[in-house]
XYZ file of N, CA and C in Angstrom:
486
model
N 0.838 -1.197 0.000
C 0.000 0.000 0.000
C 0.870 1.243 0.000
N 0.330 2.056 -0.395
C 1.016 4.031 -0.566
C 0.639 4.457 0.440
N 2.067 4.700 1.475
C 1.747 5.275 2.633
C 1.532 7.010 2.790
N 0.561 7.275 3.248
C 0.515 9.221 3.703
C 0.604 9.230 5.088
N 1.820 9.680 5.162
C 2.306 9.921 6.676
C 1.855 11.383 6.817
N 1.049 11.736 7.993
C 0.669 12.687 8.625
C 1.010 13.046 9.504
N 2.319 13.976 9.511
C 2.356 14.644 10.950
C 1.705 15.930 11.692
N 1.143 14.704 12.576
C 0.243 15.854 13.379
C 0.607 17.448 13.840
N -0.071 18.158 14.793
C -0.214 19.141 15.156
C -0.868 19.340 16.509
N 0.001 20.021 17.745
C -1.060 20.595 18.436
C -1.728 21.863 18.282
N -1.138 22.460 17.108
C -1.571 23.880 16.570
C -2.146 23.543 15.352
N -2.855 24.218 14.335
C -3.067 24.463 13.323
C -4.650 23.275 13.279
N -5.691 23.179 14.723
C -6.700 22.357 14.604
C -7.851 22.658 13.656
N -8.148 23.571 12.758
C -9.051 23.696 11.747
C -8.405 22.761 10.507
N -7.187 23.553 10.358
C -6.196 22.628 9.237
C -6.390 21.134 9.624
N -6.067 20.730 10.540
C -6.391 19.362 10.772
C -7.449 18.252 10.633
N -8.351 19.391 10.786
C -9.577 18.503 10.688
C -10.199 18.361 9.508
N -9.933 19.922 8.673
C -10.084 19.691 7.307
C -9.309 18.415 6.708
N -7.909 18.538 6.525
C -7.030 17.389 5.901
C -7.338 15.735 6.668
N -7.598 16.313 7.871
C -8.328 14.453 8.645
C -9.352 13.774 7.550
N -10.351 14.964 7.321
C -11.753 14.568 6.690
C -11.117 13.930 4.867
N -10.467 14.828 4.576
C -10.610 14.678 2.915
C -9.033 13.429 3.288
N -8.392 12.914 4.134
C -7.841 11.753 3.906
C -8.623 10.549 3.953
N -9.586 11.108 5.229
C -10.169 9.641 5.596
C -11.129 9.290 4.400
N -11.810 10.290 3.203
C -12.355 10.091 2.285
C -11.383 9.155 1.031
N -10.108 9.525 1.059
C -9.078 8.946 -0.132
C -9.218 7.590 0.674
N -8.751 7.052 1.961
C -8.604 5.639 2.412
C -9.851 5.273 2.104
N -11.312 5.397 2.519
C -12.258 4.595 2.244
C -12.941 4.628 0.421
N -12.198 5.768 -0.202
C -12.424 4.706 -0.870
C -11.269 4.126 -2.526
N -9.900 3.922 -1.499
C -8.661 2.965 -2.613
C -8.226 2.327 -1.940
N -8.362 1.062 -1.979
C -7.753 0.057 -1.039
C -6.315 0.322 -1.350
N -5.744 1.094 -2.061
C -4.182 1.277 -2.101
C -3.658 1.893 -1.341
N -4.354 2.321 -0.581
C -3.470 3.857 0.285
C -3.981 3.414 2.055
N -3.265 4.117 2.490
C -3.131 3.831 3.931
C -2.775 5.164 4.653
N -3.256 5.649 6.079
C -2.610 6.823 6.186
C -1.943 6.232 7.703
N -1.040 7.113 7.969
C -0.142 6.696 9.199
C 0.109 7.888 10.054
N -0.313 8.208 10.929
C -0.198 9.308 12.023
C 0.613 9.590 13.091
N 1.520 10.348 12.527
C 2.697 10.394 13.644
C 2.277 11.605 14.847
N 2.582 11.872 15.996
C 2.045 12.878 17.029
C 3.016 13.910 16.829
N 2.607 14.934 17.100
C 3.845 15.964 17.512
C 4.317 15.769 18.639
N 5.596 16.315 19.422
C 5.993 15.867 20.598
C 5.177 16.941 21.637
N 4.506 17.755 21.641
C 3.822 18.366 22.413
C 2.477 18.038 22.681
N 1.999 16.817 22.027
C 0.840 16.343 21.814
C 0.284 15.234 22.836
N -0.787 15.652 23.599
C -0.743 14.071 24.873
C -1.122 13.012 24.699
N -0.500 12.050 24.925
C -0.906 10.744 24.663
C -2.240 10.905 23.764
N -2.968 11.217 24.065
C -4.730 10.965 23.874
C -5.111 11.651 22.909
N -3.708 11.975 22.152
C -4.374 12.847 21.197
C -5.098 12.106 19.847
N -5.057 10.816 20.063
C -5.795 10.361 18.637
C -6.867 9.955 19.333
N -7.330 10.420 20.215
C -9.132 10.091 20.911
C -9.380 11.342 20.863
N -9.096 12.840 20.175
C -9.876 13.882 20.138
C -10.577 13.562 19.070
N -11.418 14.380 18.971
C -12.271 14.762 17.875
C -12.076 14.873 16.428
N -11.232 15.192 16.257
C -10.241 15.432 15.087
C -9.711 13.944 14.429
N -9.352 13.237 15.070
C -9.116 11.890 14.611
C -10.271 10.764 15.220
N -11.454 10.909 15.688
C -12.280 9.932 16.629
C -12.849 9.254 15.056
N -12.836 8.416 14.759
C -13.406 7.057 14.282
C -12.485 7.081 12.653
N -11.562 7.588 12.554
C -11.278 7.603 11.055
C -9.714 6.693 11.420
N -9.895 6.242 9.668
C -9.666 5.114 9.538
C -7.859 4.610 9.392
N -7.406 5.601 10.086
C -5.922 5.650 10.345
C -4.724 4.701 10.777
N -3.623 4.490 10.781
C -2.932 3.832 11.902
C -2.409 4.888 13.010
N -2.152 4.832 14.035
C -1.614 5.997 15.004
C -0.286 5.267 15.869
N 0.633 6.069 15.515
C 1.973 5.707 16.530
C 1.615 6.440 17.042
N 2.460 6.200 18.772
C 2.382 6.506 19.882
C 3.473 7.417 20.235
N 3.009 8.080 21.148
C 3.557 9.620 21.111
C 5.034 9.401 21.317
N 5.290 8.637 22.091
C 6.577 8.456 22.162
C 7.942 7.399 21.829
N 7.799 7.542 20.510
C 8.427 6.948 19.138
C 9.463 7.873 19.029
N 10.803 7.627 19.304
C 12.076 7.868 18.724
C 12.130 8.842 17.398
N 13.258 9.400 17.098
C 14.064 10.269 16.033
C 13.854 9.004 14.768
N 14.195 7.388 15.256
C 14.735 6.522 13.628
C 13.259 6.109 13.506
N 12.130 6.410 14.321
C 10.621 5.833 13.712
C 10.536 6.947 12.691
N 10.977 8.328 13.109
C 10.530 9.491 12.265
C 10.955 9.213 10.792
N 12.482 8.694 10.671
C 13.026 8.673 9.728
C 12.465 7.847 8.792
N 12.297 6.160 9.694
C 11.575 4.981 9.099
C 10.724 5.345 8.023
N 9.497 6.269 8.273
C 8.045 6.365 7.954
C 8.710 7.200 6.977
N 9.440 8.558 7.173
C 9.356 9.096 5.706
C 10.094 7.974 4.736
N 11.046 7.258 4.987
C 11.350 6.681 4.052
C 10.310 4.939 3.461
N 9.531 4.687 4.518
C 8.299 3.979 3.354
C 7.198 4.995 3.247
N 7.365 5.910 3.185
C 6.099 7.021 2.843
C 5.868 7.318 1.414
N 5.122 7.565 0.794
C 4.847 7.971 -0.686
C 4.961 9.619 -0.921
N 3.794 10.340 0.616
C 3.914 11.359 0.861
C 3.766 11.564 1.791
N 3.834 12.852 2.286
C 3.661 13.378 3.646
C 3.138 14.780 3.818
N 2.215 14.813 5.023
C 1.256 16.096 5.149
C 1.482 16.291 6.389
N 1.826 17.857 6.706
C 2.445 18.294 8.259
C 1.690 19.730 7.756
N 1.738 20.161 9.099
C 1.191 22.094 9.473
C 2.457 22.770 9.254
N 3.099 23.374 8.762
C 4.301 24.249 9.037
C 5.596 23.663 9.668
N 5.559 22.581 9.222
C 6.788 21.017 10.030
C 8.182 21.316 9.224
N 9.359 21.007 9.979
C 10.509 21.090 9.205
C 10.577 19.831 8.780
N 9.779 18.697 8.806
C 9.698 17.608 8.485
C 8.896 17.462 6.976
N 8.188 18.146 6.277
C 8.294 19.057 4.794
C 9.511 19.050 4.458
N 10.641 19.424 5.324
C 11.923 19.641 4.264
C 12.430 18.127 4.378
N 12.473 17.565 5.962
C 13.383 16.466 6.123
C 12.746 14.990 5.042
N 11.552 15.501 4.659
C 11.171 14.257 3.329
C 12.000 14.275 2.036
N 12.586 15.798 1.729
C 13.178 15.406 0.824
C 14.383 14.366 0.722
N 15.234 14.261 2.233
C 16.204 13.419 2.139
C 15.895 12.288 1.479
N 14.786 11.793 1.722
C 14.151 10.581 1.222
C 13.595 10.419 0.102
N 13.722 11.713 -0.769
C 12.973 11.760 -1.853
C 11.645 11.638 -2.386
N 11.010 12.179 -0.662
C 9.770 12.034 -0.707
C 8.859 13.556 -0.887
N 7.937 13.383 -1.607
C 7.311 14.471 -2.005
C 6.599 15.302 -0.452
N 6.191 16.546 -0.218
C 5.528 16.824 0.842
C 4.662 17.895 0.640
N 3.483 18.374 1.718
C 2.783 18.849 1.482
C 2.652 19.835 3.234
N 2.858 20.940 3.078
C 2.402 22.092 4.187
C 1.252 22.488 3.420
N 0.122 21.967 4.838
C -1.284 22.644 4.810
C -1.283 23.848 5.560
N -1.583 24.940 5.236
C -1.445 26.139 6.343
C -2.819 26.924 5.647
N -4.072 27.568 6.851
C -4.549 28.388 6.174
C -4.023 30.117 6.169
N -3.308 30.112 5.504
C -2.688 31.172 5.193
C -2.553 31.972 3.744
N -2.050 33.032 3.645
C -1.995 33.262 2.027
C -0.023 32.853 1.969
N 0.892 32.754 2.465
C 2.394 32.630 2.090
C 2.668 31.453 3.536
N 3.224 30.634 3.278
C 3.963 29.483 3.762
C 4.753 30.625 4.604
N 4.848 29.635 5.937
C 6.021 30.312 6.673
C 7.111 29.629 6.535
N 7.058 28.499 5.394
C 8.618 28.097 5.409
C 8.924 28.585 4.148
N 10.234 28.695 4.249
C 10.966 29.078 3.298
C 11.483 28.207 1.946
N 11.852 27.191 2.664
C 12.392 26.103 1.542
C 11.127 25.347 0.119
N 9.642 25.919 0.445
C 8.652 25.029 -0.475
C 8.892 25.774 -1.607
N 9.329 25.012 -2.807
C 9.803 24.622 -4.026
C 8.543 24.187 -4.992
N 7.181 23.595 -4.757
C 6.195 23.236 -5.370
C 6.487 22.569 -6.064
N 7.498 21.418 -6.133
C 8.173 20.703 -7.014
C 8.554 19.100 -5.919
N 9.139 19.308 -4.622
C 9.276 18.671 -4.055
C 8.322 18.695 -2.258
N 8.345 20.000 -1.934
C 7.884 20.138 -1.027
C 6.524 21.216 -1.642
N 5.170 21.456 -1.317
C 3.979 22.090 -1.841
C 3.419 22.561 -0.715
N 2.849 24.098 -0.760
C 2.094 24.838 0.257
C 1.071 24.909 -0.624
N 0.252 24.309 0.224
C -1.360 24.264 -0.013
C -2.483 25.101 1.323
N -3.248 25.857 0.819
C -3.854 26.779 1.535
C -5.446 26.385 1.535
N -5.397 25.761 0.463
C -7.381 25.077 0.438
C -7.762 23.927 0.353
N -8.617 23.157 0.786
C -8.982 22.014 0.782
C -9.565 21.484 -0.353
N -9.389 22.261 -1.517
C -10.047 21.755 -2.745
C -8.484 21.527 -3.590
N -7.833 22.349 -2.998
C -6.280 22.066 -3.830
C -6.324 20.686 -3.447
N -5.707 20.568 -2.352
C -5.409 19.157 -1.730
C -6.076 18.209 -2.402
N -7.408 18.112 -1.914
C -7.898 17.241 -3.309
C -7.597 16.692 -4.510
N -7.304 17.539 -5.201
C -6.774 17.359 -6.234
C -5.185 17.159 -6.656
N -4.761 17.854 -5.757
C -3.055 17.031 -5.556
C -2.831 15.635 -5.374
N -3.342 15.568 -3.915
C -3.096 14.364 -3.267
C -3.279 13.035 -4.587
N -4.581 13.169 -5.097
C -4.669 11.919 -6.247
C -3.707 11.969 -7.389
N -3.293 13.012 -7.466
C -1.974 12.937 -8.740
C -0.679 12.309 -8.236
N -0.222 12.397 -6.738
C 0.985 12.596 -6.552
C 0.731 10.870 -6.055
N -0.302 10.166 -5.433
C 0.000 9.308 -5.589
C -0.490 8.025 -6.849
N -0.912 8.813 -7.813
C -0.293 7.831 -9.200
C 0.709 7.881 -9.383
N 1.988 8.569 -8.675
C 3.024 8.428 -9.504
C 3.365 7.281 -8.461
N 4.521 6.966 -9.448
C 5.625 5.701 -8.678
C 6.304 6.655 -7.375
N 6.902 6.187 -6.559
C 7.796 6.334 -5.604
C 9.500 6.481 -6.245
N 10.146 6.836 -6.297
C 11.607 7.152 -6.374
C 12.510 6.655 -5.513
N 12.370 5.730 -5.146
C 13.512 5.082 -3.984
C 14.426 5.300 -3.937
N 15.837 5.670 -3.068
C 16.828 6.115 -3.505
C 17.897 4.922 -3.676
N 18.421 4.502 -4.302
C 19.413 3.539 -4.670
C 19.929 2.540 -3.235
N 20.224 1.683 -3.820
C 20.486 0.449 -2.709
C 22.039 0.248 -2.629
N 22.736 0.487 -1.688
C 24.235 0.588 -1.253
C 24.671 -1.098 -0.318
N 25.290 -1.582 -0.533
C 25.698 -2.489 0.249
C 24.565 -3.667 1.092
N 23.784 -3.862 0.010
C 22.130 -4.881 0.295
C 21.796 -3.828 1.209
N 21.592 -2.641 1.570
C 20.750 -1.938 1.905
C 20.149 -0.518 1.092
N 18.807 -0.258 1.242
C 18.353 1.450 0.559
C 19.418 2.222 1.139
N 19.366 3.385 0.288
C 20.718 4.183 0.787
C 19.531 5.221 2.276
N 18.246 5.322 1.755
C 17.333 5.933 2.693
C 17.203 5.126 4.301
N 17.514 3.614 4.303
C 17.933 3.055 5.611
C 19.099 3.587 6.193
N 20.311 3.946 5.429
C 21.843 4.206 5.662
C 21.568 5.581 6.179
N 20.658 6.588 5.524
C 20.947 7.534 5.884
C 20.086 8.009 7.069
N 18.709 7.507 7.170
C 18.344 6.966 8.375
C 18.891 7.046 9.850
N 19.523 5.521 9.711
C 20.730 5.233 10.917
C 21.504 6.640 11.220
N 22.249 7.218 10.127
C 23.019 7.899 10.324
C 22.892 9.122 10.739
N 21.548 9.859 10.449
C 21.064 10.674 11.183
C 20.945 10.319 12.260
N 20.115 9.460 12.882
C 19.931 8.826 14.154
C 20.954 9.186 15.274
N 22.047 8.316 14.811
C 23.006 8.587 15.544
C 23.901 9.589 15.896
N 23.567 10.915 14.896
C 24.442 12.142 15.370
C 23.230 12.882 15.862
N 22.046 12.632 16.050
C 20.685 13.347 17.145
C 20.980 12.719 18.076
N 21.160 11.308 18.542
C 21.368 10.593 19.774
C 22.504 11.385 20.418
């Protein structure tokens, strides 16, 4: 399955609930896709029993998942959807496409390129993104020594955050 890793938010809860609704609409109905919910670290345990995530059809890691789960997921991810996350940029290591939802008129990050990383401001964009970006194939990044070079680099982040 085409994973959409979602990193949450304890800020930006309108954004959220909009992008909650129009994912949980793409999972029910392509059995190809899957969405995966990572927490922010300011986020309490319980945050996938609010309202915002209560009955949709997600997987949810637990709040307190390590730096190499972060890495893991972008690298089997297809794409990824965050609020204003530097984790938008850290997908590109992985060569993974990303998406900042902000309702705003200008991204507060700097680095979105609309090529690799995309600021999206409406819920009708999204829509219509999201189904293009995952017809495409995935880009894996080359395999080094029987491993993805995205595992290698992984680890290796890991260990200079540790």
């Amino acid at each position: 399955k085409k994973v959409i890793a979602l990193f949450s938010s304890p800020w930006y809860i309108k954004e959220k609930e909009d992008v909650c609704n129009c994912l949980e609409n793409i999972v029910n109905n392509r059995d190809d896709v899957m969405v995966v919910v990572r927490p922010h670290p300011a986020e309490p345990e319980e945050y996938r029993y609010t309202y915002v995530y209560n009955n949709k059809p997600f997987i949810f890691l637990p709040r307190n998942v390590n730096n190499s789960s972060l890495f893991d997921l972008l690298g089997l991810s297809h794409i990824v959807v965050s609020f204003a996350s530097v984790v938008s940029y850290q997908a590109r290591w992985f060569n993974v496409r990303s998406i900042s939802f902000e309702y705003r008129a200008k991204s507060i990050l700097s680095y979105i390129d609309n090529q690799s990383s995309y600021f999206i401001n409406n819920i009708d964009e999204l829509k219509t993104i999201l189904p293009q970006i995952l017809c495409e194939d995935k880009q894996y990044l080359v395999k080094k020594e029987g491993k993805w070079a995205d595992e290698i680099i992984a680890s290796k982040i890991d260990e200079l955050l540790v």
